[in-house]
Amino acid sequence: QVQLEESGGGLVQAGGSLRLSCAVSGRLFSINDWGWYRQAPGKQRELVATITSGGSTNYPDSVEGRFTISRENAKSMVYLQMNSLKPEDTAVYYCNTAYCSRYGCSSWGQGTQVTVSS
């Protein structure tokens, strides 16, 4: 069973940067596509970055050019580098398999809070 543990969140001023990390336990990390999601208060969880097993990445327009997802298969880690942060990026950030709302999600971790002040 996959376990997910996110870390790296915090409070940052607008324009700042944070790097989130996701530790994945369980088998088959390297063959899966992974994603970062976020959920702001009162809003639905949204997918903000994906990375395939081959390293191809995809982002919605809202974060394109500011966020970068990466993976380290040897350590079963997924990262999210977030630059030029905006107050609207404030949310709890989670990792999980990519597009898991379609294909089935692993149990969610506790997430990591990102707060961007204006």
XYZ file of N, CA, C and O in Angstrom:
472
model
N 0.849 -1.188 0.000
C 0.000 0.000 0.000
C 0.881 1.233 0.000
O 1.840 1.324 0.738
N 0.537 2.198 -0.860
C 1.329 3.405 -0.995
C 1.032 4.356 0.157
O -0.116 4.566 0.547
N 2.083 4.923 0.699
C 1.950 5.982 1.697
C 2.642 7.228 1.163
O 3.718 7.147 0.553
N 2.035 8.375 1.404
C 2.526 9.639 0.874
C 2.766 10.604 2.018
O 1.913 10.742 2.907
N 3.896 11.280 1.990
C 4.224 12.246 3.028
C 4.788 13.504 2.391
O 5.887 13.490 1.834
N 4.031 14.574 2.493
C 4.421 15.853 1.922
C 5.100 16.726 2.975
O 4.761 16.649 4.157
N 6.013 17.564 2.511
C 6.701 18.483 3.409
C 7.199 19.678 2.613
O 7.186 19.658 1.377
N 7.635 20.696 3.336
C 8.261 21.837 2.700
C 7.422 23.092 2.619
O 7.887 24.124 2.143
N 6.181 23.018 3.056
C 5.337 24.200 3.002
C 5.742 25.235 4.034
O 6.660 25.021 4.841
N 5.066 26.366 3.997
C 5.357 27.425 4.946
C 4.689 28.712 4.556
O 3.845 28.747 3.658
N 5.091 29.761 5.251
C 4.581 31.101 4.984
C 5.624 31.872 4.191
O 6.804 31.929 4.590
N 5.212 32.459 3.095
C 6.136 33.185 2.236
C 5.435 34.416 1.690
O 4.210 34.418 1.528
N 6.209 35.460 1.420
C 5.633 36.660 0.830
C 5.408 36.458 -0.657
O 6.089 35.641 -1.308
N 4.486 37.201 -1.201
C 4.233 37.156 -2.634
C 5.537 37.425 -3.390
O 6.314 38.299 -3.014
N 5.767 36.636 -4.437
C 6.996 36.731 -5.195
C 8.075 35.778 -4.725
O 9.095 35.611 -5.408
N 7.851 35.160 -3.580
C 8.834 34.239 -3.026
C 8.752 32.851 -3.621
O 7.965 32.592 -4.549
N 9.574 31.972 -3.068
C 9.677 30.601 -3.578
C 9.613 29.591 -2.442
O 9.981 29.892 -1.304
N 9.141 28.411 -2.781
C 9.164 27.265 -1.875
C 9.419 26.005 -2.697
O 9.043 25.946 -3.879
N 9.997 25.027 -2.058
C 10.176 23.724 -2.689
C 9.508 22.677 -1.818
O 9.896 22.484 -0.668
N 8.525 22.015 -2.393
C 7.810 20.960 -1.695
C 8.403 19.609 -2.043
O 8.890 19.389 -3.160
N 8.334 18.698 -1.079
C 8.816 17.341 -1.290
C 7.721 16.346 -0.941
O 6.910 16.595 -0.048
N 7.730 15.236 -1.640
C 6.776 14.165 -1.370
C 7.539 12.853 -1.330
O 8.140 12.453 -2.337
N 7.496 12.205 -0.182
C 8.118 10.898 -0.032
C 7.066 9.828 -0.248
O 6.002 9.859 0.388
N 7.356 8.913 -1.145
C 6.408 7.867 -1.505
C 6.955 6.519 -1.054
O 8.070 6.137 -1.420
N 6.192 5.830 -0.259
C 6.598 4.483 0.137
C 5.725 3.487 -0.600
O 4.594 3.776 -0.958
N 6.258 2.309 -0.827
C 5.530 1.317 -1.585
C 6.228 1.031 -2.903
O 7.118 1.783 -3.326
N 5.789 -0.005 -3.558
C 6.445 -0.416 -4.783
C 5.938 0.355 -5.990
O 4.940 1.040 -5.917
N 6.616 0.228 -7.057
C 6.187 0.693 -8.370
C 6.233 2.208 -8.526
O 5.560 2.760 -9.393
N 7.031 2.888 -7.699
C 7.124 4.340 -7.835
C 7.555 4.713 -9.247
O 6.968 5.602 -9.873
N 8.589 4.061 -9.741
C 9.218 4.516 -10.977
C 8.327 4.363 -12.198
O 8.522 5.066 -13.191
N 7.358 3.477 -12.176
C 6.534 3.268 -13.364
C 5.263 4.101 -13.344
O 4.512 4.127 -14.316
N 5.019 4.766 -12.236
C 3.811 5.588 -12.123
C 4.052 7.032 -12.548
O 5.156 7.553 -12.439
N 2.976 7.643 -13.028
C 2.958 9.084 -13.232
C 2.500 9.719 -11.923
O 1.598 9.199 -11.254
N 3.082 10.861 -11.577
C 2.781 11.496 -10.297
C 2.312 12.930 -10.489
O 2.608 13.566 -11.512
N 1.587 13.396 -9.496
C 1.067 14.753 -9.592
C 1.062 15.456 -8.257
O 1.071 14.816 -7.198
N 1.056 16.773 -8.323
C 0.825 17.622 -7.162
C -0.556 18.244 -7.290
O -0.940 18.708 -8.378
N -1.259 18.254 -6.192
C -2.597 18.807 -6.114
C -2.620 19.870 -5.011
O -1.770 19.866 -4.132
N -3.615 20.719 -5.074
C -3.787 21.668 -3.984
C -5.272 21.875 -3.716
O -6.108 21.721 -4.606
N -5.560 22.237 -2.477
C -6.935 22.520 -2.089
C -6.950 23.738 -1.202
O -6.381 23.735 -0.108
N -7.600 24.771 -1.692
C -7.771 25.998 -0.927
C -9.075 25.914 -0.134
O -9.978 25.149 -0.506
N -9.191 26.667 0.941
C -10.417 26.624 1.745
C -11.658 26.885 0.906
O -11.707 27.856 0.136
N -12.646 26.023 1.037
C -13.903 26.199 0.324
C -13.863 25.850 -1.146
O -14.850 26.067 -1.863
N -12.730 25.315 -1.611
C -12.605 24.979 -3.029
C -12.311 23.492 -3.200
O -11.855 22.823 -2.276
N -12.554 23.015 -4.411
C -12.233 21.628 -4.716
C -10.733 21.449 -4.902
O -10.019 22.395 -5.271
N -10.289 20.259 -4.675
C -8.885 19.925 -4.917
C -8.611 20.021 -6.415
O -9.409 19.561 -7.233
N -7.486 20.639 -6.772
C -7.141 20.776 -8.178
C -5.727 20.265 -8.421
O -4.852 20.349 -7.571
N -5.537 19.764 -9.621
C -4.242 19.243 -10.038
C -3.409 20.396 -10.579
O -3.863 21.114 -11.458
N -2.186 20.559 -10.063
C -1.365 21.688 -10.484
C -0.102 21.296 -11.213
O 0.592 22.155 -11.767
N 0.246 20.021 -11.226
C 1.442 19.586 -11.948
C 1.434 18.078 -12.065
O 1.003 17.390 -11.128
N 1.906 17.580 -13.198
C 2.061 16.141 -13.365
C 3.407 15.844 -14.005
O 3.958 16.669 -14.747
N 3.902 14.652 -13.722
C 5.133 14.185 -14.343
C 4.967 12.709 -14.654
O 4.532 11.928 -13.815
N 5.279 12.348 -15.883
C 5.138 10.962 -16.289
C 6.350 10.142 -15.841
O 7.362 10.691 -15.387
N 6.249 8.847 -16.027
C 7.374 7.972 -15.687
C 8.594 8.316 -16.531
O 9.734 8.113 -16.093
N 8.365 8.876 -17.705
C 9.463 9.259 -18.580
C 9.970 10.669 -18.361
O 10.909 11.092 -19.030
N 9.330 11.392 -17.453
C 9.793 12.725 -17.109
C 9.090 13.869 -17.813
O 9.440 15.038 -17.604
N 8.083 13.583 -18.610
C 7.316 14.657 -19.255
C 6.423 15.329 -18.219
O 5.830 14.651 -17.381
N 6.326 16.637 -18.314
C 5.578 17.398 -17.322
C 4.428 18.164 -17.961
O 4.433 18.444 -19.163
N 3.448 18.507 -17.137
C 2.306 19.265 -17.618
C 1.768 20.114 -16.474
O 1.779 19.677 -15.310
N 1.292 21.320 -16.840
C 0.801 22.268 -15.836
C -0.414 23.003 -16.368
O -0.504 23.273 -17.565
N -1.321 23.374 -15.499
C -2.404 24.258 -15.944
C -1.861 25.669 -16.135
O -0.786 26.015 -15.632
N -2.615 26.481 -16.843
C -2.178 27.847 -17.132
C -1.892 28.643 -15.862
O -1.026 29.526 -15.853
N -2.624 28.334 -14.796
C -2.502 29.117 -13.567
C -1.120 29.044 -12.931
O -0.737 29.944 -12.173
N -0.365 27.986 -13.220
C 0.964 27.846 -12.611
C 2.058 27.678 -13.650
O 3.248 27.641 -13.301
N 1.701 27.568 -14.913
C 2.685 27.381 -15.977
C 3.735 28.484 -15.925
O 3.408 29.667 -15.806
N 5.001 28.080 -15.976
C 6.089 29.048 -15.944
C 6.541 29.425 -14.543
O 7.592 30.053 -14.378
N 5.772 29.058 -13.554
C 6.136 29.385 -12.162
C 6.451 28.130 -11.346
O 7.294 28.168 -10.456
N 5.756 27.038 -11.633
C 5.942 25.791 -10.893
C 6.707 24.787 -11.759
O 6.497 24.723 -12.975
N 7.538 23.979 -11.105
C 8.266 22.927 -11.795
C 8.210 21.649 -10.965
O 8.641 21.645 -9.813
N 7.685 20.607 -11.565
C 7.634 19.310 -10.903
C 8.826 18.474 -11.357
O 9.260 18.557 -12.509
N 9.361 17.686 -10.436
C 10.456 16.789 -10.778
C 10.333 15.533 -9.932
O 9.545 15.489 -8.972
N 11.108 14.545 -10.273
C 11.057 13.284 -9.546
C 12.459 12.710 -9.425
O 13.326 12.965 -10.260
N 12.651 11.912 -8.391
C 13.919 11.236 -8.163
C 13.589 9.780 -7.871
O 13.258 9.417 -6.733
N 13.652 8.953 -8.899
C 13.195 7.571 -8.777
C 13.997 6.786 -7.746
O 13.449 5.945 -7.035
N 15.289 7.047 -7.658
C 16.135 6.291 -6.740
C 15.717 6.487 -5.283
O 15.952 5.619 -4.444
N 15.094 7.631 -5.009
C 14.661 7.927 -3.642
C 13.150 7.902 -3.481
O 12.648 8.200 -2.395
N 12.433 7.592 -4.548
C 10.964 7.590 -4.516
C 10.445 8.931 -4.001
O 9.598 8.986 -3.107
N 10.950 9.991 -4.606
C 10.583 11.345 -4.211
C 10.025 12.115 -5.400
O 10.473 11.951 -6.537
N 9.069 12.964 -5.105
C 8.521 13.902 -6.076
C 8.658 15.303 -5.470
O 8.400 15.484 -4.272
N 9.035 16.262 -6.295
C 9.264 17.623 -5.820
C 8.408 18.615 -6.593
O 8.031 18.366 -7.743
N 8.143 19.746 -5.964
C 7.467 20.844 -6.642
C 8.189 22.134 -6.278
O 8.111 22.578 -5.128
N 8.886 22.695 -7.243
C 9.522 23.989 -7.062
C 8.519 25.063 -7.447
O 8.008 25.057 -8.572
N 8.243 25.965 -6.529
C 7.247 27.008 -6.761
C 7.931 28.364 -6.655
O 8.459 28.710 -5.598
N 7.903 29.095 -7.747
C 8.506 30.421 -7.802
C 7.433 31.473 -8.075
O 6.327 31.138 -8.509
N 7.782 32.715 -7.838
C 6.865 33.829 -8.092
C 5.492 33.559 -7.495
O 4.458 33.722 -8.155
N 5.496 33.148 -6.263
C 4.245 32.758 -5.617
C 3.291 33.934 -5.469
O 3.718 35.082 -5.267
N 2.014 33.627 -5.563
C 0.951 34.614 -5.468
C 0.024 34.249 -4.307
O -0.072 33.078 -3.942
N -0.684 35.212 -3.759
C -1.621 34.890 -2.672
C -2.629 33.805 -3.067
O -3.024 32.986 -2.222
N -3.015 33.761 -4.328
C -3.976 32.743 -4.766
C -3.383 31.339 -4.822
O -4.103 30.370 -5.055
N -2.087 31.213 -4.599
C -1.476 29.891 -4.481
C -1.635 29.308 -3.079
O -1.270 28.149 -2.848
N -2.151 30.086 -2.165
C -2.353 29.611 -0.803
C -3.306 28.419 -0.788
O -4.421 28.496 -1.312
N -2.854 27.321 -0.215
C -3.631 26.075 -0.194
C -2.841 25.024 0.561
O -1.667 25.228 0.897
N -3.490 23.904 0.806
C -2.790 22.709 1.254
C -2.414 21.925 0.006
O -3.251 21.683 -0.865
N -1.148 21.547 -0.076
C -0.629 20.847 -1.244
C -0.419 19.366 -0.926
O 0.100 19.011 0.141
N -0.825 18.542 -1.880
C -0.745 17.094 -1.744
C -0.090 16.487 -2.978
O -0.189 17.036 -4.080
N 0.496 15.323 -2.820
C 0.932 14.559 -3.988
C 0.114 13.277 -4.058
O -0.432 12.801 -3.060
N 0.037 12.736 -5.238
C -0.652 11.471 -5.479
C -0.349 11.058 -6.908
O 0.302 11.805 -7.650
N -0.825 9.916 -7.301
C -0.644 9.523 -8.691
C -1.383 10.521 -9.585
O -2.397 11.108 -9.187
N -0.856 10.739 -10.764
C -1.404 11.756 -11.659
C -2.823 11.394 -12.102
O -3.124 10.225 -12.361
N -3.665 12.426 -12.196
C -5.056 12.262 -12.661
C -5.777 11.174 -11.867
O -6.586 10.425 -12.402
N -5.489 11.115 -10.594
C -6.023 9.989 -9.818
C -7.530 10.073 -9.641
O -8.166 9.060 -9.337
N -8.135 11.248 -9.840
C -9.587 11.322 -9.738
C -10.251 10.479 -10.819
O -11.393 10.040 -10.665
N -9.533 10.237 -11.907
C -10.059 9.394 -12.983
C -9.753 7.924 -12.747
O -10.563 7.063 -13.046
N -8.564 7.661 -12.247
C -8.043 6.286 -12.237
C -7.953 5.682 -10.853
O -7.599 4.522 -10.717
N -8.258 6.471 -9.836
C -8.161 5.956 -8.479
C -6.963 6.528 -7.759
O -5.844 6.462 -8.256
N -7.221 7.098 -6.593
C -6.165 7.737 -5.817
C -5.667 6.810 -4.724
O -6.442 6.041 -4.144
N -4.390 6.914 -4.440
C -3.871 6.297 -3.218
C -4.393 7.108 -2.032
O -4.910 8.220 -2.186
N -4.277 6.555 -0.862
C -4.707 7.280 0.337
C -3.924 8.585 0.429
O -2.708 8.611 0.274
N -4.619 9.661 0.676
C -3.986 10.980 0.723
C -3.137 11.129 1.982
O -3.495 10.650 3.056
N -2.029 11.828 1.812
C -1.228 12.189 2.968
C -1.843 13.364 3.695
O -2.957 13.801 3.372
N -1.112 13.890 4.638
C -1.642 15.006 5.429
C -1.527 16.337 4.691
O -2.159 17.318 5.060
N -0.741 16.346 3.642
C -0.539 17.583 2.894
C 0.420 18.520 3.605
O 0.836 18.289 4.747
N 0.775 19.587 2.905
C 1.639 20.604 3.487
C 1.051 21.977 3.156
O 0.692 22.243 2.009
N 0.927 22.811 4.164
C 0.272 24.103 4.003
C 1.224 25.114 3.386
O 2.356 25.284 3.856
N 0.757 25.772 2.348
C 1.479 26.884 1.737
C 0.623 28.129 1.894
O -0.539 28.137 1.476
N 1.189 29.142 2.517
C 0.484 30.406 2.705
C 1.324 31.521 2.101
O 2.494 31.681 2.470
N 0.735 32.254 1.182
C 1.426 33.347 0.506
C 0.771 34.658 0.920
O -0.416 34.866 0.662
N 1.545 35.503 1.559
C 1.007 36.785 2.014
C 1.246 37.860 0.956
O 2.227 37.822 0.230
N 0.330 38.804 0.925
C 0.444 39.884 -0.076
C 1.242 41.052 0.461
O 1.591 41.109 1.628
